[in-house]
Amino acid sequence: MKMKHLIYCLGILVLVLTYACSSSSTDDVSDPDPDPDPTGKLTYDDDVKSIISNNCIGCHGATPTNGAPFSLTTYDSVKDRINGIIGRINNASSPMPPSGLMAQGLRDDIQQWKDDGLLEN
Ligand code: HEC
């Protein structure tokens, strides 16, 4: 009688665990919240800021240097000048940075950011 009782309890435990596991895996598929960037779109914070920091801020810093005409340290300053920026980063005869064209992938990312709607984050 006692043994039967134990087996009965184990049976219930297995059922509960099976239900808990299967229901949580369905949640993972249907719930987009754990994905920090659910839209897949490029954003200033995630994608553009680091490209500008690595390639432009040496001259277009908070206080521009080396004759650069403006700062590119904020989201607004980059967004407001996006057309000029895309023109110059792809201009082989007058590139920005002046040392030469950046890798195609980086230039594509800035174009894609514009196409995605110039999102901040
Ligand atoms: C070595 C310094 C230096 C770096 C690095 C640099 N710039 Fe410049 N930038 C300048 C100078 C100097 C000018 C002004 C002369 C000119 O237009 O060529 C300028 C001009 C510009 C202009 C045109 C301004 C206008 O209204 O005509 C844009 C747009 C620009 N930079 C964007 C960028 C971007 C984006 C980066 C990084 C990918 C970058 N620059 C990196 C020095 C720099």
Coordinates of C-alpha atoms and ligand atoms in Angstrom, one line a residue:
M1 CA 0.0 0.0 0.0
K2 CA 2.8 2.5 0.9
M3 CA 4.7 1.6 -2.3
K4 CA 1.7 2.2 -4.4
H5 CA 1.3 5.6 -2.8
L6 CA 4.9 6.5 -3.6
I7 CA 4.6 5.5 -7.2
Y8 CA 1.4 7.5 -7.4
C9 CA 3.2 10.6 -6.1
L10 CA 6.1 10.1 -8.6
G11 CA 3.6 9.9 -11.4
I12 CA 2.1 13.2 -10.5
L13 CA 5.6 14.8 -10.2
V14 CA 6.5 13.6 -13.7
L15 CA 3.2 15.0 -15.1
V16 CA 3.8 18.4 -13.4
L17 CA 7.4 18.6 -14.6
T18 CA 6.4 17.7 -18.1
Y19 CA 3.7 20.3 -18.1
A20 CA 6.1 23.0 -16.7
C21 CA 8.8 22.3 -19.3
S22 CA 6.5 22.1 -22.2
S23 CA 4.6 25.3 -21.3
S24 CA 7.7 27.3 -20.7
S25 CA 9.1 26.3 -24.1
T26 CA 5.9 27.5 -25.8
D27 CA 6.4 30.8 -24.0
D28 CA 9.9 31.2 -25.4
V29 CA 8.5 30.9 -29.0
S30 CA 5.6 33.3 -28.6
D31 CA 7.0 35.9 -26.3
P32 CA 9.3 38.4 -28.0
D33 CA 10.3 40.3 -24.8
P34 CA 13.6 38.5 -24.1
D35 CA 14.9 39.8 -27.4
P36 CA 16.5 43.2 -26.8
D37 CA 16.1 44.3 -30.4
P38 CA 12.9 42.5 -31.5
T39 CA 12.4 44.5 -34.7
G40 CA 15.9 43.7 -36.1
K41 CA 16.3 47.4 -37.2
L42 CA 19.5 49.2 -36.8
T43 CA 19.6 51.9 -34.1
Y44 CA 21.9 54.8 -33.2
D45 CA 22.7 53.4 -29.8
D46 CA 23.4 49.8 -31.0
D47 CA 24.9 50.3 -34.4
V48 CA 25.8 53.8 -35.4
K49 CA 27.3 55.4 -32.3
S50 CA 30.3 53.1 -32.3
I51 CA 31.1 53.6 -36.0
I52 CA 31.1 57.4 -35.5
S53 CA 33.1 57.1 -32.3
N54 CA 35.7 55.0 -34.0
N55 CA 36.0 57.0 -37.2
C56 CA 34.8 60.6 -36.8
I57 CA 35.1 61.8 -33.2
G58 CA 38.9 62.3 -33.5
C59 CA 37.9 65.5 -35.4
H60 CA 34.2 65.9 -35.0
G61 CA 34.4 65.7 -31.2
A62 CA 32.3 67.6 -28.6
T63 CA 34.8 70.4 -29.4
P64 CA 35.6 69.9 -33.1
T65 CA 39.3 69.7 -34.0
N66 CA 41.5 69.6 -37.1
G67 CA 39.2 72.0 -38.9
A68 CA 36.1 69.8 -38.7
P69 CA 33.1 72.2 -39.0
F70 CA 30.8 70.5 -36.4
S71 CA 30.5 67.9 -33.6
L72 CA 29.0 64.5 -34.2
T73 CA 28.8 63.3 -30.6
T74 CA 25.1 63.2 -30.2
Y75 CA 22.2 61.3 -31.7
D76 CA 20.6 64.6 -33.0
S77 CA 23.8 65.9 -34.5
V78 CA 24.2 62.7 -36.6
K79 CA 20.6 62.4 -37.5
D80 CA 20.3 66.0 -38.6
R81 CA 23.2 65.7 -40.9
I82 CA 22.6 62.2 -42.2
N83 CA 22.4 63.1 -45.9
G84 CA 25.6 65.0 -45.8
I85 CA 27.3 62.2 -43.9
I86 CA 26.1 59.5 -46.3
G87 CA 27.3 61.6 -49.2
R88 CA 30.8 62.1 -47.7
I89 CA 31.4 58.6 -46.4
N90 CA 30.8 57.3 -49.9
N91 CA 32.7 60.0 -51.8
A92 CA 35.9 58.4 -52.9
S93 CA 37.5 61.7 -54.0
S94 CA 36.6 63.6 -50.8
P95 CA 35.9 60.9 -48.2
M96 CA 35.1 61.1 -44.5
P97 CA 37.2 60.2 -42.7
P98 CA 39.7 62.1 -44.9
S99 CA 42.2 59.2 -44.5
G100 CA 40.0 57.0 -46.8
L101 CA 36.7 55.2 -47.2
M102 CA 35.6 53.1 -44.3
A103 CA 34.8 49.4 -44.9
Q104 CA 31.8 48.8 -47.1
G105 CA 30.0 47.0 -44.2
L106 CA 30.2 50.1 -42.0
R107 CA 29.0 52.4 -44.7
D108 CA 26.1 50.0 -45.5
D109 CA 25.1 50.0 -41.8
I110 CA 24.8 53.8 -41.8
Q111 CA 22.7 53.7 -44.9
Q112 CA 20.6 50.9 -43.4
W113 CA 20.1 53.0 -40.2
K114 CA 18.6 55.7 -42.4
D115 CA 16.4 53.3 -44.3
D116 CA 15.2 51.8 -41.0
G117 CA 14.0 55.3 -39.9
L118 CA 16.9 56.8 -38.0
L119 CA 15.9 55.1 -34.7
E120 CA 17.7 56.2 -31.5
N121 CA 17.4 52.9 -29.7
Ligands
HEC1 C1 40.9 63.8 -39.6 C2 39.8 64.7 -39.2 C3 38.4 64.2 -39.6 C4 37.8 63.0 -39.4 C5 38.4 61.7 -38.7 C6 36.5 63.1 -39.9 N1 36.3 64.3 -40.4 FE1 34.6 65.0 -41.3 N2 35.5 66.8 -41.7 C7 36.8 67.1 -41.4 C8 37.1 68.4 -41.9 C9 38.4 69.2 -41.7 C10 36.0 68.9 -42.6 C11 35.8 70.2 -43.4 C12 36.4 70.1 -44.8 C13 35.7 69.2 -45.7 O1 34.5 69.3 -45.9 O2 36.4 68.3 -46.3 C14 35.0 67.8 -42.5 C15 33.7 67.8 -43.1 C16 32.8 66.9 -42.9 C17 31.5 66.9 -43.6 C18 30.9 67.9 -44.5 C19 30.6 69.2 -43.9 C20 29.8 70.1 -44.9 O3 28.8 70.6 -44.5 O4 30.3 70.2 -46.0 C21 30.8 65.8 -43.1 C22 29.4 65.4 -43.5 C23 31.7 65.0 -42.3 N3 32.9 65.7 -42.2 C24 31.4 63.8 -41.7 C25 32.4 63.0 -41.1 C26 32.1 61.7 -40.7 C27 30.7 61.0 -40.8 C28 33.2 61.1 -40.2 C29 33.5 59.7 -39.8 C30 33.0 58.7 -40.6 C31 34.2 62.2 -40.4 N4 33.7 63.3 -40.9 C32 35.6 62.0 -40.0 C33 37.6 66.4 -40.6 C34 37.4 65.1 -40.3

